[in-house]
Amino acid sequence: MVLTGNQIDLFEAAMPRLKAIAYRLLGSASDAEDAVQDTFLRWQSADVDRIEVPEAWLTKVLTNLCLNQLTSARARRETYVGQWLPEPLLAGDPMLGPAETVEQRESVSFAVLVLLERLSPNERVVYVLREAFGYPHRRIAEILDITETSGQQILHRAKKHIADGRTRTEIDEAAARRIVDEFLTAATSGRTEPLVRLLTADAVAIGDGGGKVPARTRPFEGAVAVAKFMRSLFTPNQAARNLLGGTAEIHVSYANGLPALVVTVDGRVIGVMCLEITTDGIAAFRNQANPDKLERATRQWAATDHGEPALRIN
């Protein structure tokens, strides 16, 4: 079917929301792009004139495509090398979607995207559509072909799973930036004690190298273990120089709504470390170093003005 200009406009108007939904469901910007493209192909072949509510139709098609992806993704996760983390989205990326409420901001954070991996596909869909996009229970039930009561029960279970794994509170941007600056000072001091004081007792450090770059297969856990790791990570040595292949520049930025350290070499993003900062200190470091998951970040980085780095490691 050949789409009219108005029908193409309808899809393009819905596309930013569709991408934001797909990213939250899949944790991958590239997979989200593919899901939205497949949705367009189905829109193109449908009898569009008979579709009463295009937005609802598109969301249902996209959701079903993502459900299929989630089923196969679970199998891929079982053979993934090391720890799995989402593909990071830098500040300003339109795929981040709405960020007016706490729920919307949290739904795209690394912390919650990792917790979403524990949910069943249906739980993940209900949680994302309800908490991040405010879909009414009736609409969610129609999308998943379930009753409203079932949808409400699924949401209750999903929210409980997320709450059980996350008991943190937001901290304002100015305070978070001060803590990041203090962290960089402590990390380059060559001493462990200043770092320990900035961390929560149960702090963790997780890295995703995807088998492409060196990354520990198990997280560092506890303030002392994490502090020692961070001290070594920010201490220049020949092995690090060989691995980096040049001077690393570290910029303080935001990724997935959280303070982040963006590490670049010759303009290429080689790491995005999201910091989970709470009123009690830094609770988690989640570092995405898999080059396959940094291509989008590198493109966006090259297209934006990010100023002088906060730190250089030669």
Tab-separated table of C-alpha atoms in Angstrom:
chain	number	residue	atom	x	y	z
A	1	MET	CA	0.000	0.000	0.000
A	2	VAL	CA	1.225	3.509	-0.797
A	3	LEU	CA	0.834	5.765	2.226
A	4	THR	CA	-0.536	9.267	1.851
A	5	GLY	CA	1.373	12.238	3.191
A	6	ASN	CA	-1.027	12.470	6.130
A	7	GLN	CA	-0.518	8.785	7.011
A	8	ILE	CA	3.251	9.224	6.920
A	9	ASP	CA	2.893	12.315	9.105
A	10	LEU	CA	0.847	10.312	11.608
A	11	PHE	CA	3.608	7.737	11.916
A	12	GLU	CA	6.386	10.319	12.159
A	13	ALA	CA	4.478	12.124	14.913
A	14	ALA	CA	4.248	8.871	16.884
A	15	MET	CA	7.840	7.792	16.218
A	16	PRO	CA	9.592	9.560	19.156
A	17	ARG	CA	7.190	7.958	21.644
A	18	LEU	CA	7.485	4.557	19.957
A	19	LYS	CA	11.283	4.706	20.154
A	20	ALA	CA	11.199	5.729	23.813
A	21	ILE	CA	8.867	2.834	24.645
A	22	ALA	CA	10.939	0.319	22.681
A	23	TYR	CA	14.186	1.426	24.324
A	24	ARG	CA	12.773	0.970	27.814
A	25	LEU	CA	11.434	-2.453	26.877
A	26	LEU	CA	14.599	-3.695	25.158
A	27	GLY	CA	17.449	-1.764	26.823
A	28	SER	CA	19.043	-1.315	23.410
A	29	ALA	CA	18.791	1.744	21.186
A	30	SER	CA	19.697	-0.229	18.057
A	31	ASP	CA	17.063	-2.889	18.798
A	32	ALA	CA	14.544	-0.130	19.506
A	33	GLU	CA	15.262	1.457	16.123
A	34	ASP	CA	14.747	-1.919	14.433
A	35	ALA	CA	11.439	-2.473	16.251
A	36	VAL	CA	10.142	0.939	15.178
A	37	GLN	CA	11.224	0.303	11.575
A	38	ASP	CA	9.375	-3.028	11.611
A	39	THR	CA	6.324	-1.223	13.004
A	40	PHE	CA	6.472	1.185	10.072
A	41	LEU	CA	6.587	-1.714	7.597
A	42	ARG	CA	3.412	-3.119	9.169
A	43	TRP	CA	1.804	0.326	9.076
A	44	GLN	CA	2.735	0.531	5.416
A	45	SER	CA	1.072	-2.785	4.591
A	46	ALA	CA	-2.047	-2.236	6.740
A	47	ASP	CA	-5.415	-0.881	5.634
A	48	VAL	CA	-4.680	2.393	7.398
A	49	ASP	CA	-8.007	3.997	6.475
A	50	ARG	CA	-9.817	1.433	8.627
A	51	ILE	CA	-7.648	2.004	11.714
A	52	GLU	CA	-9.741	4.123	14.082
A	53	VAL	CA	-7.019	5.046	16.588
A	54	PRO	CA	-3.601	5.004	14.892
A	55	GLU	CA	-1.678	5.728	18.115
A	56	ALA	CA	-3.221	2.687	19.821
A	57	TRP	CA	-2.658	0.460	16.776
A	58	LEU	CA	0.992	1.465	16.450
A	59	THR	CA	1.666	0.951	20.165
A	60	LYS	CA	0.094	-2.512	20.070
A	61	VAL	CA	2.135	-3.564	17.022
A	62	LEU	CA	5.348	-2.191	18.523
A	63	THR	CA	4.686	-3.876	21.865
A	64	ASN	CA	4.115	-7.263	20.226
A	65	LEU	CA	7.357	-6.900	18.277
A	66	CYS	CA	9.189	-6.043	21.493
A	67	LEU	CA	7.620	-9.004	23.302
A	68	ASN	CA	9.031	-11.283	20.608
A	69	GLN	CA	12.423	-9.600	21.016
A	70	LEU	CA	12.327	-9.986	24.804
A	71	THR	CA	11.734	-13.720	24.515
A	72	SER	CA	14.799	-14.205	22.320
A	73	ALA	CA	16.810	-11.685	24.361
A	74	ARG	CA	16.413	-13.828	27.469
A	75	ALA	CA	18.148	-16.679	25.664
A	76	ARG	CA	20.940	-14.343	24.496
A	77	ARG	CA	21.476	-13.034	28.036
A	78	GLU	CA	22.201	-16.583	29.217
A	79	THR	CA	25.225	-16.769	26.898
A	80	TYR	CA	26.308	-13.133	27.286
A	81	VAL	CA	29.944	-12.756	28.339
A	82	GLY	CA	30.144	-11.114	31.768
A	83	GLN	CA	27.676	-8.604	33.178
A	84	TRP	CA	24.912	-7.204	30.958
A	85	LEU	CA	24.129	-3.482	31.054
A	86	PRO	CA	21.876	-1.423	28.770
A	87	GLU	CA	23.083	0.670	25.865
A	88	PRO	CA	23.619	4.181	27.307
A	89	LEU	CA	21.784	7.266	26.063
A	90	LEU	CA	23.578	10.553	26.604
A	91	ALA	CA	21.800	13.701	27.771
A	92	GLY	CA	19.658	15.195	25.030
A	93	ASP	CA	19.030	11.920	23.208
A	94	PRO	CA	15.358	12.033	22.127
A	95	MET	CA	15.013	8.306	22.798
A	96	LEU	CA	15.115	9.103	26.533
A	97	GLY	CA	11.501	10.196	26.211
A	98	PRO	CA	9.471	12.026	28.867
A	99	ALA	CA	11.203	13.060	32.091
A	100	GLU	CA	8.673	15.227	33.939
A	101	THR	CA	7.997	12.819	36.825
A	102	VAL	CA	10.203	10.757	39.121
A	103	GLU	CA	8.721	7.575	37.633
A	104	GLN	CA	9.537	8.675	34.101
A	105	ARG	CA	13.117	9.566	34.991
A	106	GLU	CA	13.680	6.346	36.901
A	107	SER	CA	12.206	4.188	34.138
A	108	VAL	CA	15.134	5.008	31.855
A	109	SER	CA	17.911	4.833	34.470
A	110	PHE	CA	20.470	2.040	34.330
A	111	ALA	CA	19.372	0.959	37.806
A	112	VAL	CA	15.755	0.359	36.780
A	113	LEU	CA	16.546	-0.968	33.278
A	114	VAL	CA	18.688	-3.653	34.922
A	115	LEU	CA	15.879	-4.462	37.376
A	116	LEU	CA	13.424	-4.705	34.473
A	117	GLU	CA	15.492	-7.660	33.254
A	118	ARG	CA	14.137	-9.634	36.217
A	119	LEU	CA	10.527	-9.155	35.136
A	120	SER	CA	8.502	-11.313	32.793
A	121	PRO	CA	7.906	-9.737	29.370
A	122	ASN	CA	4.294	-8.854	30.259
A	123	GLU	CA	5.354	-7.340	33.583
A	124	ARG	CA	7.928	-5.237	31.779
A	125	VAL	CA	5.389	-3.964	29.241
A	126	VAL	CA	2.778	-3.083	31.848
A	127	TYR	CA	5.318	-1.330	34.065
A	128	VAL	CA	6.788	0.744	31.237
A	129	LEU	CA	3.475	1.742	29.661
A	130	ARG	CA	1.889	2.652	32.982
A	131	GLU	CA	4.760	4.189	34.957
A	132	ALA	CA	6.706	5.888	32.162
A	133	PHE	CA	3.929	6.831	29.757
A	134	GLY	CA	0.792	6.962	31.888
A	135	TYR	CA	-1.258	4.595	29.744
A	136	PRO	CA	-4.634	3.818	31.335
A	137	HIS	CA	-5.205	0.240	32.463
A	138	ARG	CA	-7.925	-0.191	29.829
A	139	ARG	CA	-5.524	0.679	27.011
A	140	ILE	CA	-2.784	-1.597	28.382
A	141	ALA	CA	-5.287	-4.461	28.630
A	142	GLU	CA	-6.232	-3.965	24.973
A	143	ILE	CA	-2.578	-3.936	23.903
A	144	LEU	CA	-1.804	-7.202	25.709
A	145	ASP	CA	-5.197	-8.847	25.134
A	146	ILE	CA	-5.784	-9.286	28.868
A	147	THR	CA	-8.403	-8.018	31.320
A	148	GLU	CA	-7.966	-4.759	33.199
A	149	THR	CA	-7.904	-6.680	36.465
A	150	SER	CA	-5.067	-8.886	35.203
A	151	GLY	CA	-3.160	-5.803	34.079
A	152	GLN	CA	-3.499	-4.205	37.503
A	153	GLN	CA	-2.284	-7.392	39.185
A	154	ILE	CA	0.686	-7.590	36.793
A	155	LEU	CA	1.567	-3.961	37.554
A	156	HIS	CA	1.404	-4.626	41.293
A	157	ARG	CA	3.839	-7.528	40.956
A	158	ALA	CA	6.159	-5.554	38.700
A	159	LYS	CA	6.270	-2.560	41.034
A	160	LYS	CA	7.009	-4.848	43.968
A	161	HIS	CA	9.917	-6.485	42.125
A	162	ILE	CA	11.337	-3.055	41.248
A	163	ALA	CA	10.843	-1.708	44.775
A	164	ASP	CA	12.497	-4.783	46.312
A	165	GLY	CA	15.620	-4.102	44.289
A	166	ARG	CA	15.604	-0.323	44.602
A	167	THR	CA	15.176	1.659	47.828
A	168	ARG	CA	16.985	4.809	46.745
A	169	THR	CA	15.904	8.441	46.631
A	170	GLU	CA	16.693	11.160	44.131
A	171	ILE	CA	19.269	13.833	44.889
A	172	ASP	CA	19.259	17.264	43.289
A	173	GLU	CA	21.526	17.985	40.328
A	174	ALA	CA	23.796	20.525	42.079
A	175	ALA	CA	24.478	18.184	44.994
A	176	ALA	CA	25.097	15.278	42.596
A	177	ARG	CA	27.646	17.341	40.643
A	178	ARG	CA	29.513	18.220	43.854
A	179	ILE	CA	29.728	14.547	44.761
A	180	VAL	CA	31.007	13.647	41.292
A	181	ASP	CA	33.726	16.314	41.589
A	182	GLU	CA	34.651	15.017	45.045
A	183	PHE	CA	34.778	11.503	43.642
A	184	LEU	CA	37.203	12.471	40.869
A	185	THR	CA	39.443	14.238	43.379
A	186	ALA	CA	39.407	11.217	45.684
A	187	ALA	CA	39.870	8.714	42.841
A	188	THR	CA	43.031	10.471	41.641
A	189	SER	CA	44.471	10.989	45.136
A	190	GLY	CA	46.066	7.548	45.184
A	191	ARG	CA	44.372	6.806	48.519
A	192	THR	CA	41.464	4.533	49.317
A	193	GLU	CA	40.090	6.234	52.436
A	194	PRO	CA	38.688	9.379	50.745
A	195	LEU	CA	36.832	7.163	48.291
A	196	VAL	CA	35.348	4.943	50.984
A	197	ARG	CA	33.865	7.997	52.691
A	198	LEU	CA	31.966	8.896	49.504
A	199	LEU	CA	30.409	5.438	49.048
A	200	THR	CA	27.501	3.682	50.686
A	201	ALA	CA	28.442	0.591	52.683
A	202	ASP	CA	26.786	-1.669	50.094
A	203	ALA	CA	28.178	0.118	47.023
A	204	VAL	CA	28.714	-1.937	43.862
A	205	ALA	CA	30.734	-1.493	40.661
A	206	ILE	CA	29.584	-3.306	37.524
A	207	GLY	CA	31.205	-3.310	34.103
A	208	ASP	CA	29.915	-4.558	30.746
A	209	GLY	CA	32.659	-5.355	28.254
A	210	GLY	CA	30.583	-7.845	26.273
A	211	GLY	CA	33.670	-9.993	25.798
A	212	LYS	CA	35.078	-7.252	23.539
A	213	VAL	CA	37.129	-5.379	26.155
A	214	PRO	CA	38.402	-6.524	29.567
A	215	ALA	CA	35.748	-6.332	32.274
A	216	ARG	CA	35.321	-8.246	35.510
A	217	THR	CA	32.673	-10.962	35.184
A	218	ARG	CA	31.425	-10.370	38.741
A	219	PRO	CA	30.629	-7.011	40.372
A	220	PHE	CA	32.831	-5.444	43.026
A	221	GLU	CA	30.747	-5.283	46.190
A	222	GLY	CA	31.163	-3.222	49.360
A	223	ALA	CA	32.675	0.214	49.883
A	224	VAL	CA	36.258	-0.932	50.429
A	225	ALA	CA	36.381	-3.273	47.413
A	226	VAL	CA	34.792	-0.659	45.144
A	227	ALA	CA	37.115	2.085	46.442
A	228	LYS	CA	40.202	-0.006	45.747
A	229	PHE	CA	38.974	-0.762	42.241
A	230	MET	CA	38.212	2.890	41.501
A	231	ARG	CA	41.601	3.978	42.820
A	232	SER	CA	43.334	1.533	40.465
A	233	LEU	CA	41.062	2.530	37.579
A	234	PHE	CA	41.994	6.201	37.844
A	235	THR	CA	45.713	5.668	38.536
A	236	PRO	CA	47.753	5.957	35.311
A	237	ASN	CA	49.894	2.925	34.516
A	238	GLN	CA	51.458	1.400	31.433
A	239	ALA	CA	48.898	-1.376	31.177
A	240	ALA	CA	46.083	1.182	31.114
A	241	ARG	CA	47.892	3.248	28.489
A	242	ASN	CA	48.318	0.186	26.279
A	243	LEU	CA	44.643	-0.722	26.692
A	244	LEU	CA	43.366	2.792	25.988
A	245	GLY	CA	45.616	3.358	23.017
A	246	GLY	CA	45.960	7.057	23.733
A	247	THR	CA	45.138	9.829	26.181
A	248	ALA	CA	41.779	9.270	27.821
A	249	GLU	CA	39.623	12.313	28.475
A	250	ILE	CA	36.985	12.067	31.183
A	251	HIS	CA	33.982	14.399	31.010
A	252	VAL	CA	31.289	14.854	33.635
A	253	SER	CA	27.937	14.503	31.887
A	254	TYR	CA	24.572	12.773	32.152
A	255	ALA	CA	23.441	9.449	30.719
A	256	ASN	CA	20.043	7.836	31.197
A	257	GLY	CA	19.102	10.640	33.537
A	258	LEU	CA	21.982	9.996	35.933
A	259	PRO	CA	25.334	11.733	36.486
A	260	ALA	CA	27.887	9.977	34.313
A	261	LEU	CA	31.546	9.983	33.401
A	262	VAL	CA	32.033	9.815	29.653
A	263	VAL	CA	35.471	8.494	28.724
A	264	THR	CA	36.803	9.278	25.243
A	265	VAL	CA	39.994	8.588	23.308
A	266	ASP	CA	40.527	10.661	20.160
A	267	GLY	CA	36.860	11.646	20.182
A	268	ARG	CA	35.608	8.061	20.405
A	269	VAL	CA	33.526	7.121	23.440
A	270	ILE	CA	35.112	4.080	25.066
A	271	GLY	CA	33.149	4.092	28.307
A	272	VAL	CA	30.060	5.584	29.917
A	273	MET	CA	30.008	5.180	33.693
A	274	CYS	CA	26.663	5.993	35.320
A	275	LEU	CA	26.812	6.899	39.000
A	276	GLU	CA	23.848	6.158	41.239
A	277	ILE	CA	24.061	8.911	43.848
A	278	THR	CA	21.859	8.899	46.935
A	279	THR	CA	21.597	10.977	50.082
A	280	ASP	CA	23.854	8.379	51.742
A	281	GLY	CA	26.590	8.499	49.091
A	282	ILE	CA	27.442	6.817	45.799
A	283	ALA	CA	25.588	3.505	45.722
A	284	ALA	CA	26.606	2.133	42.336
A	285	PHE	CA	28.918	2.550	39.365
A	286	ARG	CA	27.638	0.982	36.156
A	287	ASN	CA	30.175	1.199	33.356
A	288	GLN	CA	29.269	0.397	29.768
A	289	ALA	CA	32.472	-0.371	27.849
A	290	ASN	CA	31.197	-2.775	25.182
A	291	PRO	CA	32.095	-0.971	21.926
A	292	ASP	CA	29.037	-2.418	20.197
A	293	LYS	CA	26.858	-0.502	22.674
A	294	LEU	CA	28.750	2.786	22.389
A	295	GLU	CA	28.359	3.564	18.696
A	296	ARG	CA	25.285	5.765	19.216
A	297	ALA	CA	26.959	7.564	22.124
A	298	THR	CA	30.037	8.235	19.977
A	299	ARG	CA	27.912	9.709	17.182
A	300	GLN	CA	26.035	11.945	19.597
A	301	TRP	CA	29.244	12.970	21.356
A	302	ALA	CA	30.796	14.060	18.078
A	303	ALA	CA	27.744	16.188	17.284
A	304	THR	CA	27.622	18.123	20.575
A	305	ASP	CA	29.757	20.672	22.415
A	306	HIS	CA	30.966	19.085	25.648
A	307	GLY	CA	33.653	21.538	26.780
A	308	GLU	CA	36.939	20.748	28.447
A	309	PRO	CA	37.419	17.371	30.150
A	310	ALA	CA	37.375	17.186	33.931
A	311	LEU	CA	40.362	14.838	33.834
A	312	ARG	CA	42.950	13.467	31.435
A	313	ILE	CA	44.674	10.134	31.911
A	314	ASN	CA	47.937	9.901	29.942
